[in-house]
XYZ file of N, CA and C in Angstrom:
651
model
N -16.983 18.634 50.371
C -17.702 19.309 49.112
C -16.574 19.646 48.471
N -15.432 20.212 48.224
C -13.892 20.564 47.594
C -13.715 19.958 46.804
N -13.764 18.285 47.511
C -12.860 17.056 46.520
C -14.214 17.534 45.395
N -15.655 17.309 46.287
C -16.399 16.585 45.121
C -16.476 17.754 43.291
N -15.880 19.056 44.276
C -15.959 20.100 42.956
C -14.492 19.983 42.038
N -13.517 19.296 42.870
C -12.614 19.142 42.616
C -12.560 17.631 41.205
N -13.298 17.390 41.763
C -13.968 15.945 41.003
C -14.309 16.065 39.541
N -15.280 17.167 39.995
C -15.866 17.172 38.623
C -15.403 18.041 37.668
N -14.450 18.936 38.028
C -13.822 19.973 37.332
C -12.842 19.082 36.293
N -11.565 18.335 37.019
C -11.051 16.886 36.617
C -11.754 16.593 35.176
N -12.704 15.770 35.551
C -14.205 15.290 34.653
C -14.216 15.821 33.638
N -14.331 16.786 33.842
C -15.269 18.155 32.313
C -13.223 18.399 31.859
N -12.537 18.422 32.264
C -10.800 19.071 31.771
C -11.310 17.923 31.065
N -10.873 16.432 31.239
C -10.512 14.877 30.607
C -11.575 14.945 29.379
N -12.872 15.038 29.523
C -14.224 15.015 28.196
C -13.843 16.184 27.648
N -12.786 17.270 27.874
C -12.900 18.184 26.595
C -11.157 17.977 25.835
N -10.660 17.207 26.675
C -9.139 17.102 26.274
C -8.889 15.820 25.142
N -10.517 14.708 25.557
C -10.811 13.820 24.735
C -11.254 13.799 23.136
N -12.017 15.168 23.528
C -12.870 15.316 22.489
C -11.676 16.287 21.599
N -10.798 16.874 21.751
C -9.898 17.959 21.341
C -8.963 16.953 20.059
N -8.953 15.835 20.985
C -7.789 15.030 20.311
C -8.639 14.221 18.601
N -7.880 14.520 17.250
C -8.631 13.966 16.361
C -8.200 12.602 16.502
N -8.877 11.994 15.658
C -8.875 10.524 15.431
C -7.588 10.068 14.372
N -6.970 9.216 15.515
C -5.925 8.237 14.569
C -6.045 8.308 12.866
N -5.162 8.297 11.898
C -6.271 8.082 10.595
C -5.546 6.277 10.681
N -6.068 5.383 9.872
C -6.151 4.371 9.270
C -5.251 3.735 8.497
N -4.868 4.473 7.461
C -3.673 4.366 6.770
C -2.827 5.127 6.803
N -1.733 4.890 6.058
C -0.790 5.485 5.990
C -0.552 6.622 4.989
N -2.051 6.414 3.665
C -2.031 6.943 2.756
C -2.628 8.276 3.338
N -3.759 8.470 4.373
C -4.604 8.911 4.839
C -3.490 9.644 6.112
N -2.632 9.567 7.306
C -1.826 10.446 7.684
C -0.774 11.093 6.547
N -0.419 10.323 5.684
C 0.404 11.756 4.595
C -0.647 12.853 3.826
N -1.775 12.878 3.832
C -3.056 13.597 3.141
C -3.111 14.267 4.173
N -3.033 14.015 5.742
C -3.102 14.654 7.005
C -2.099 15.577 7.740
N -1.185 15.158 6.619
C 0.563 15.728 7.225
C 0.690 15.535 8.532
N 0.251 14.343 9.066
C 0.735 13.518 10.276
C 1.693 12.475 9.678
N 2.119 12.458 11.324
C 3.366 10.850 11.104
C 2.875 9.741 10.592
N 3.334 9.067 9.489
C 3.022 7.683 9.214
C 2.725 6.777 10.076
N 2.162 5.427 10.422
C 1.991 4.488 11.068
C 3.001 4.066 11.398
N 3.419 3.346 12.594
C 4.243 2.103 12.405
C 4.388 0.934 11.621
N 5.053 0.843 10.834
C 5.047 -0.731 10.085
C 5.265 -1.657 10.490
N 5.293 -2.691 10.129
C 5.480 -4.164 10.921
C 6.249 -5.044 9.953
N 6.728 -5.703 10.606
C 8.012 -6.753 9.408
C 9.321 -6.324 8.961
N 9.999 -6.305 8.200
C 11.283 -5.862 8.237
C 11.236 -6.248 6.426
N 12.391 -5.226 5.307
C 12.777 -5.919 4.127
C 12.678 -6.965 4.211
N 11.810 -8.095 2.921
C 12.178 -8.803 2.970
C 11.740 -9.406 3.572
N 10.610 -9.575 4.502
C 9.763 -10.537 5.675
C 8.281 -10.613 5.387
N 7.586 -9.320 4.712
C 6.238 -9.463 4.156
C 5.110 -9.213 5.442
N 5.778 -8.397 6.942
C 5.007 -8.998 7.287
C 4.060 -7.881 7.269
N 3.006 -7.862 8.080
C 1.205 -7.384 7.616
C 0.371 -7.262 8.669
N -0.286 -6.551 9.390
C -1.918 -6.820 10.170
C -2.868 -6.728 9.278
N -3.802 -6.174 10.115
C -5.111 -7.026 9.393
C -6.154 -6.144 8.711
N -5.196 -4.648 8.325
C -5.652 -3.440 7.676
C -5.217 -3.687 6.107
N -4.851 -4.969 5.856
C -4.363 -4.822 4.217
C -3.054 -4.180 4.303
N -2.589 -3.649 5.039
C -1.198 -3.051 4.938
C 0.418 -3.676 5.172
N 1.575 -3.746 4.172
C 2.387 -4.520 4.193
C 4.043 -3.816 4.308
N 4.050 -3.607 5.371
C 5.510 -2.343 5.713
C 6.484 -3.206 5.500
N 7.496 -2.615 5.250
C 9.036 -3.228 4.861
C 10.203 -2.057 5.079
N 11.045 -2.372 5.446
C 12.496 -1.444 6.062
C 13.387 -2.151 6.111
N 14.322 -1.169 5.672
C 15.986 -1.634 5.872
C 16.075 -2.051 7.350
N 16.082 -3.308 7.924
C 17.037 -3.135 9.314
C 16.173 -2.789 10.080
N 14.784 -3.337 10.116
C 14.196 -3.134 11.644
C 12.490 -2.082 11.127
N 11.980 -1.751 12.207
C 10.991 -1.583 12.429
C 10.643 0.238 12.211
N 11.446 1.015 12.037
C 11.900 2.195 12.010
C 11.191 2.954 10.574
N 9.922 3.482 10.856
C 9.560 3.924 9.702
C 10.034 6.125 9.029
N 10.632 6.321 10.452
C 11.362 7.191 9.830
C 13.120 7.325 10.449
N 13.916 6.415 9.495
C 14.997 6.253 9.723
C 15.932 7.426 9.673
N 16.846 7.475 10.675
C 18.068 8.788 11.133
C 19.046 8.750 10.412
N 20.061 9.512 10.426
C 21.315 9.853 9.904
C 21.009 10.470 9.116
N 22.683 10.737 8.535
C 23.088 11.709 7.646
C 22.552 11.255 6.124
N 22.083 11.820 5.425
C 21.575 11.491 3.944
C 22.824 11.376 3.168
N 23.036 10.608 2.060
C 24.061 9.920 1.190
C 23.463 10.135 -0.323
N 23.882 10.847 -0.593
C 23.792 10.914 -2.488
C 23.216 9.194 -3.381
N 21.893 9.114 -3.961
C 22.022 7.618 -4.280
C 22.972 7.320 -5.786
N 23.549 6.399 -6.186
C 24.396 6.222 -7.111
C 23.728 5.415 -7.888
N 22.585 4.828 -8.025
C 22.024 4.186 -8.529
C 21.635 4.432 -10.008
N 21.804 5.788 -10.245
C 21.406 6.631 -11.683
C 20.042 7.440 -11.466
N 19.699 7.973 -12.623
C 18.888 8.756 -12.673
C 17.075 8.763 -12.278
N 17.286 7.127 -12.327
C 16.099 6.808 -11.964
C 15.651 5.249 -11.664
N 16.391 4.870 -10.563
C 17.054 3.635 -10.030
C 15.588 2.714 -9.467
N 15.767 1.679 -9.579
C 14.518 0.608 -8.895
C 14.335 1.198 -7.145
N 13.271 1.503 -7.098
C 12.738 1.872 -5.718
C 13.424 1.385 -4.530
N 13.324 0.358 -4.386
C 14.122 -0.451 -3.100
C 15.350 -0.162 -3.195
N 16.181 0.366 -4.205
C 17.761 0.549 -4.457
C 17.516 1.607 -2.860
N 17.084 2.474 -3.286
C 16.808 3.723 -2.715
C 15.713 4.497 -1.890
N 14.795 3.869 -1.274
C 14.131 3.817 -0.770
C 14.330 3.439 0.831
N 14.483 4.022 1.872
C 14.519 2.980 3.061
C 13.471 2.355 3.907
N 12.336 2.554 3.109
C 11.487 1.943 3.934
C 10.306 2.098 2.844
N 9.043 1.155 2.802
C 7.879 1.129 1.771
C 7.148 0.531 2.753
N 5.464 0.389 2.151
C 4.673 -0.455 2.510
C 3.318 0.134 1.064
N 2.627 -1.261 0.910
C 1.558 -1.410 -0.094
C 0.331 -1.736 0.674
N -0.665 -1.265 0.627
C -1.589 -1.568 0.782
C -2.882 -1.684 0.139
N -3.822 -3.066 -0.146
C -4.787 -2.771 -0.927
C -5.955 -2.760 -0.392
N -6.032 -1.935 0.321
C -7.676 -1.422 1.015
C -8.245 -0.693 -0.076
N -9.943 -1.058 -0.138
C -10.425 -0.451 -1.513
C -10.316 -0.421 -2.028
N -9.511 -2.160 -2.589
C -8.982 -2.261 -4.564
C -8.644 -1.383 -4.758
N -7.899 0.141 -4.237
C -6.429 0.540 -4.293
C -5.222 0.446 -4.342
N -4.418 -0.515 -5.166
C -3.721 -1.016 -4.378
C -2.540 0.251 -3.979
N -2.195 0.867 -3.485
C -1.111 1.681 -3.122
C 0.289 1.585 -2.232
N 1.055 1.993 -3.082
C 2.470 1.527 -3.080
C 3.028 3.461 -2.225
N 3.515 3.444 -0.856
C 3.841 4.147 -0.245
C 5.524 4.324 0.576
N 6.437 5.343 -0.145
C 7.481 4.752 -0.235
C 8.410 6.024 0.915
N 9.708 5.864 1.483
C 10.277 7.237 2.060
C 11.728 6.750 1.226
N 11.980 7.529 0.191
C 12.679 7.858 -0.976
C 13.791 9.138 -1.221
N 14.656 8.524 -1.703
C 16.031 9.496 -1.675
C 16.252 10.353 -2.435
N 16.146 11.445 -2.717
C 15.645 12.812 -4.060
C 17.835 12.584 -4.457
N 18.113 13.222 -5.484
C 19.283 13.224 -6.075
C 20.428 14.335 -5.586
N 19.712 14.750 -4.192
C 20.616 15.384 -2.985
C 20.633 14.499 -2.192
N 19.943 13.188 -1.537
C 20.195 12.761 -0.339
C 19.118 13.045 0.139
N 18.224 13.622 0.332
C 17.366 13.918 0.887
C 16.198 13.028 0.686
N 15.483 12.883 2.407
C 14.101 11.449 2.081
C 13.147 12.262 2.028
N 12.521 11.680 1.225
C 11.129 12.213 0.896
C 9.721 11.004 0.467
N 8.399 11.815 1.303
C 7.392 10.653 1.593
C 6.726 10.450 -0.531
N 6.546 9.547 -0.716
C 5.949 9.659 -1.510
C 5.050 8.321 -1.945
N 3.862 8.798 -2.696
C 3.223 7.397 -2.972
C 2.586 7.078 -4.274
N 2.126 5.985 -4.678
C 1.679 6.171 -6.003
C 0.922 5.033 -6.250
N -0.606 5.118 -7.536
C -1.610 3.908 -7.277
C -0.708 3.086 -8.353
N -0.796 1.364 -7.778
C -0.157 1.062 -9.147
C -0.980 0.301 -9.886
N -2.316 0.774 -10.228
C -2.826 0.480 -11.206
C -2.487 1.374 -12.877
N -2.295 2.578 -12.227
C -1.270 3.080 -13.227
C 0.098 2.259 -14.107
N 0.663 1.630 -13.158
C 1.928 1.334 -13.527
C 1.953 -0.168 -13.971
N 0.748 -0.784 -13.627
C 0.827 -2.069 -14.215
C -0.537 -3.011 -14.642
N -0.116 -3.656 -15.845
C -1.744 -4.360 -16.354
C -1.484 -5.529 -16.279
N -2.991 -6.028 -16.178
C -3.095 -7.302 -16.559
C -3.092 -8.164 -17.711
N -2.544 -9.102 -18.586
C -2.982 -9.229 -19.940
C -3.542 -10.114 -20.037
N -3.917 -10.720 -20.723
C -4.804 -12.153 -21.540
C -4.558 -13.213 -20.800
N -3.368 -13.547 -20.616
C -2.691 -14.739 -19.694
C -2.987 -14.854 -18.519
N -3.219 -14.014 -18.253
C -3.476 -13.474 -16.297
C -2.042 -13.611 -15.868
N -1.343 -12.934 -16.425
C 0.480 -12.384 -15.929
C 0.109 -10.485 -16.072
N 1.195 -10.132 -15.132
C 0.864 -9.107 -14.899
C 2.389 -8.605 -15.632
N 2.387 -7.048 -16.218
C 3.264 -6.780 -16.666
C 3.106 -5.125 -16.481
N 4.428 -4.460 -16.976
C 4.711 -3.148 -16.443
C 4.307 -2.335 -17.466
N 2.770 -2.052 -17.910
C 2.197 -1.160 -18.526
C 0.817 -0.438 -17.677
N 0.602 0.928 -18.200
C -0.909 1.266 -18.236
C -1.739 0.329 -17.960
N -2.794 0.269 -17.645
C -4.080 -0.479 -17.830
C -4.454 -0.504 -16.294
N -4.364 -1.714 -15.812
C -4.562 -1.774 -13.793
C -4.504 -2.704 -14.364
N -4.772 -3.831 -12.594
C -5.176 -4.921 -12.730
C -5.662 -5.330 -11.717
N -6.353 -4.448 -10.582
C -7.222 -4.392 -9.764
C -8.573 -3.391 -10.049
N -9.656 -3.967 -9.408
C -10.532 -2.707 -9.729
C -12.165 -3.182 -8.415
N -13.052 -2.700 -9.122
C -14.275 -2.925 -8.161
C -15.580 -3.949 -9.628
N -16.552 -4.588 -8.804
C -17.259 -5.072 -9.932
C -18.687 -4.022 -10.060
N -18.997 -4.322 -10.985
C -20.349 -3.709 -11.522
C -21.200 -2.710 -10.718
N -21.272 -3.419 -9.544
C -22.258 -3.155 -8.533
C -21.718 -2.138 -7.705
N -20.544 -2.123 -7.817
C -19.352 -0.868 -6.685
C -19.280 -2.012 -5.047
N -19.173 -3.176 -5.653
C -18.735 -4.537 -4.659
C -17.190 -4.431 -4.094
N -16.819 -4.221 -3.049
C -15.427 -4.617 -3.077
C -14.926 -6.345 -3.943
N -13.918 -6.290 -4.827
C -13.724 -7.369 -5.745
C -13.395 -8.685 -4.015
N -12.485 -7.761 -3.649
C -12.187 -9.069 -2.683
C -13.076 -9.438 -1.955
N -14.088 -9.023 -1.288
C -15.079 -9.765 -0.280
C -15.851 -10.442 -1.677
N -16.108 -10.016 -2.525
C -16.770 -10.493 -3.991
C -16.519 -12.162 -4.182
N -14.974 -12.311 -3.938
C -14.338 -13.314 -4.177
C -14.771 -14.613 -2.739
N -14.384 -14.140 -1.819
C -14.573 -14.876 -0.693
C -15.697 -15.144 -0.342
N -16.969 -14.785 -1.428
C -18.108 -14.934 -0.910
C -18.628 -15.996 -1.838
N -17.782 -15.851 -3.050
C -17.918 -16.818 -4.113
C -17.404 -18.531 -3.647
N -16.405 -18.014 -3.121
C -15.441 -19.257 -2.619
C -16.270 -19.635 -1.525
N -16.845 -19.168 -0.702
C -17.964 -20.030 0.435
C -19.568 -20.443 -0.023
N -19.473 -20.430 -1.446
C -20.634 -21.059 -2.082
C -21.934 -20.001 -2.442
N -21.566 -18.964 -2.689
C -22.268 -17.406 -2.237
C -22.733 -17.391 -4.126
N -23.812 -17.456 -4.066
C -24.110 -17.215 -5.866
C -24.200 -15.790 -6.136
N -24.430 -15.359 -5.185
C -24.550 -13.732 -5.817
C -22.950 -13.110 -5.163
N -21.770 -13.829 -5.110
C -20.270 -13.392 -4.681
C -19.532 -12.592 -5.852
N -20.573 -12.185 -7.005
C -19.816 -11.555 -7.848
C -19.011 -12.299 -8.837
N -18.321 -13.513 -9.298
C -17.518 -14.516 -9.765
C -17.522 -13.883 -10.930
N -18.438 -13.858 -11.876
C -18.896 -13.263 -13.560
C -18.570 -12.342 -13.393
N -18.987 -11.322 -12.743
C -18.774 -10.324 -12.847
C -16.976 -9.024 -12.894
N -16.672 -10.402 -11.870
C -15.305 -10.111 -10.896
C -13.949 -9.945 -11.866
N -14.636 -11.580 -12.678
C -13.335 -12.301 -13.288
C -12.257 -11.466 -15.029
N -12.850 -10.364 -14.915
C -11.898 -9.454 -15.345
C -10.403 -8.370 -14.922
N -10.888 -8.996 -13.136
C -9.610 -7.867 -12.627
C -8.947 -9.570 -11.413
N -7.976 -9.610 -11.100
C -7.608 -9.964 -9.763
C -7.204 -9.883 -9.030
N -7.526 -10.635 -7.921
C -8.331 -10.315 -6.455
C -7.526 -11.185 -5.493
N -7.508 -11.174 -4.423
C -6.748 -11.406 -2.978
C -5.521 -11.332 -3.263
N -5.246 -10.307 -3.708
C -3.233 -9.281 -3.745
C -2.883 -9.937 -2.247
N -1.261 -10.010 -2.335
C -0.774 -10.000 -1.211
C 0.908 -10.055 -1.430
N 1.271 -9.343 -0.459
C 2.783 -9.458 -0.063
C 2.908 -10.542 -0.191
N 4.676 -11.619 -1.055
C 4.433 -12.609 -0.685
C 5.602 -12.338 -0.041
N 7.211 -11.277 -0.519
C 8.245 -11.649 -0.348
C 8.997 -10.370 -0.521
N 9.408 -9.342 0.088
C 10.013 -8.177 -0.218
C 9.140 -7.285 -1.026
N 9.232 -7.040 -1.797
C 8.180 -5.920 -3.481
C 8.162 -6.870 -4.004
N 7.508 -8.215 -3.604
C 6.926 -9.639 -4.819
C 5.681 -9.266 -4.421
N 4.549 -9.509 -4.814
C 3.217 -9.532 -5.182
C 2.604 -10.548 -5.678
N 1.841 -11.222 -5.050
C 0.661 -12.222 -5.701
C -0.798 -11.957 -5.620
N -1.119 -12.285 -7.143
C -2.898 -12.390 -7.335
C -2.587 -13.481 -7.698
N -4.486 -13.616 -7.471
C -5.633 -14.352 -8.482
C -6.005 -14.189 -9.513
N -5.626 -14.094 -10.282
C -5.925 -13.140 -11.741
C -6.206 -14.125 -12.654
N -7.220 -13.628 -13.684
C -8.190 -14.536 -14.524
C -7.459 -14.598 -16.175
N -7.770 -15.909 -16.941
C -6.864 -15.526 -17.951
C -8.324 -15.933 -19.233
N -7.816 -15.647 -20.222
C -9.175 -15.324 -21.220
C -9.414 -16.430 -21.703
N -9.098 -17.941 -21.601
C -9.581 -18.994 -22.120
C -10.514 -19.314 -20.761
N -10.382 -18.816 -19.491
C -11.513 -19.127 -18.924
C -10.154 -19.832 -17.593
N -11.122 -19.644 -16.098
C -10.093 -19.898 -15.058
C -9.452 -18.959 -14.548
N -8.518 -18.884 -13.523
C -7.226 -17.783 -12.538
C -6.525 -19.229 -12.580
N -5.043 -18.091 -12.468
C -4.006 -18.982 -11.877
C -3.377 -17.545 -10.704
N -2.153 -18.045 -10.109
C -1.547 -17.168 -9.318
C -0.288 -16.663 -9.993
N -0.580 -15.490 -10.015
C 0.324 -14.124 -10.705
C 1.308 -13.535 -10.100
N 2.667 -13.934 -9.880
C 3.392 -12.445 -9.290
C 3.913 -11.617 -10.024
N 4.564 -10.543 -9.522
C 5.438 -9.643 -9.582
C 5.869 -8.910 -8.898
N 7.218 -8.346 -9.263
C 8.386 -7.971 -8.567
C 8.386 -6.311 -8.912
N 7.588 -5.596 -7.858
C 7.529 -3.868 -8.186
C 8.460 -3.138 -8.220
N 9.675 -3.576 -8.067
C 10.861 -2.992 -8.753
C 11.200 -2.585 -9.796
N 10.165 -4.035 -10.816
C 10.491 -4.263 -11.905
C 9.939 -3.518 -13.031
N 8.605 -2.356 -12.365
C 8.346 -1.883 -12.735
C 7.790 0.040 -11.917
N 8.727 -0.278 -10.869
C 8.716 1.326 -10.264
C 9.810 2.228 -10.053
N 10.055 2.793 -10.114
C 11.043 3.699 -9.951
C 11.167 4.975 -9.249
N 12.380 5.246 -8.717
C 12.575 6.480 -7.889
C 13.213 8.059 -8.271
N 12.390 8.877 -8.783
C 12.706 9.432 -9.925
C 13.042 11.269 -8.935
N 13.977 10.949 -8.450
C 14.539 11.984 -7.905
C 13.505 12.500 -6.286
N 13.036 11.255 -5.337
C 12.544 11.042 -4.194
C 10.576 10.862 -4.709
N 10.939 10.956 -5.920
C 9.371 10.490 -6.549
C 8.674 9.265 -7.267
N 8.164 8.310 -6.616
C 8.070 7.278 -7.362
C 6.560 7.474 -8.691
N 7.317 6.821 -9.803
C 7.067 7.011 -11.025
C 7.185 5.577 -11.822
N 5.973 5.433 -12.789
C 6.168 3.926 -13.135
C 7.285 4.576 -14.536
N 7.738 2.560 -14.628
C 8.876 2.835 -15.630
C 8.899 2.965 -17.018
N 6.901 2.166 -17.338
C 6.695 2.556 -18.189
C 6.306 3.807 -18.969
N 6.195 4.762 -18.049
C 5.656 6.199 -18.152
C 6.994 7.050 -19.117
N 8.366 5.910 -18.849
C 10.028 6.871 -18.651
C 10.540 6.487 -20.492
N 9.843 5.544 -20.660
C 9.967 4.679 -22.360
C 9.749 5.503 -23.508
């Protein structure tokens, strides 16, 4: 009888403990918003490692989302290319919001987490090329469908895939090497091209905060 009572109490405590544990964040942006540690990124800087959730993490020298060691002040100028002064960064294309999250040094060498929506910094030109200017390059269709899902449907012969509705924005974006992304982008005369862009050409580290270089000009 005593053993049975002990077993019931143990099960009850286990249920309560499980209910008390909050769900794990699905993205680093969600983790930062909730004040939780970021997810462990996969891949190394320059490798382009990714997982099944559209996350692409990069870090200098390994899989450490929170590098340790004494901070060293940056020598790259007031607004350097973020790759030179950020120990780790990740690009997420989930929900058609291209989010860059990074762990960067401020002017005193202290490391801070920062994120920025790449649509605020990068623009799609009529020739299908990406340039450093506000305007955006990834978005949603008029029916609110995920552009990536719509294009996948169109490629598989789905007439409702949204190819006509989505021809004004880039789709299929991915990190191909280091901080270089590549997307399938439309051109004004019709058709699409593969357009690549190096984020460091447009994103800088301003005292530990990711900013658009176009906004500084």
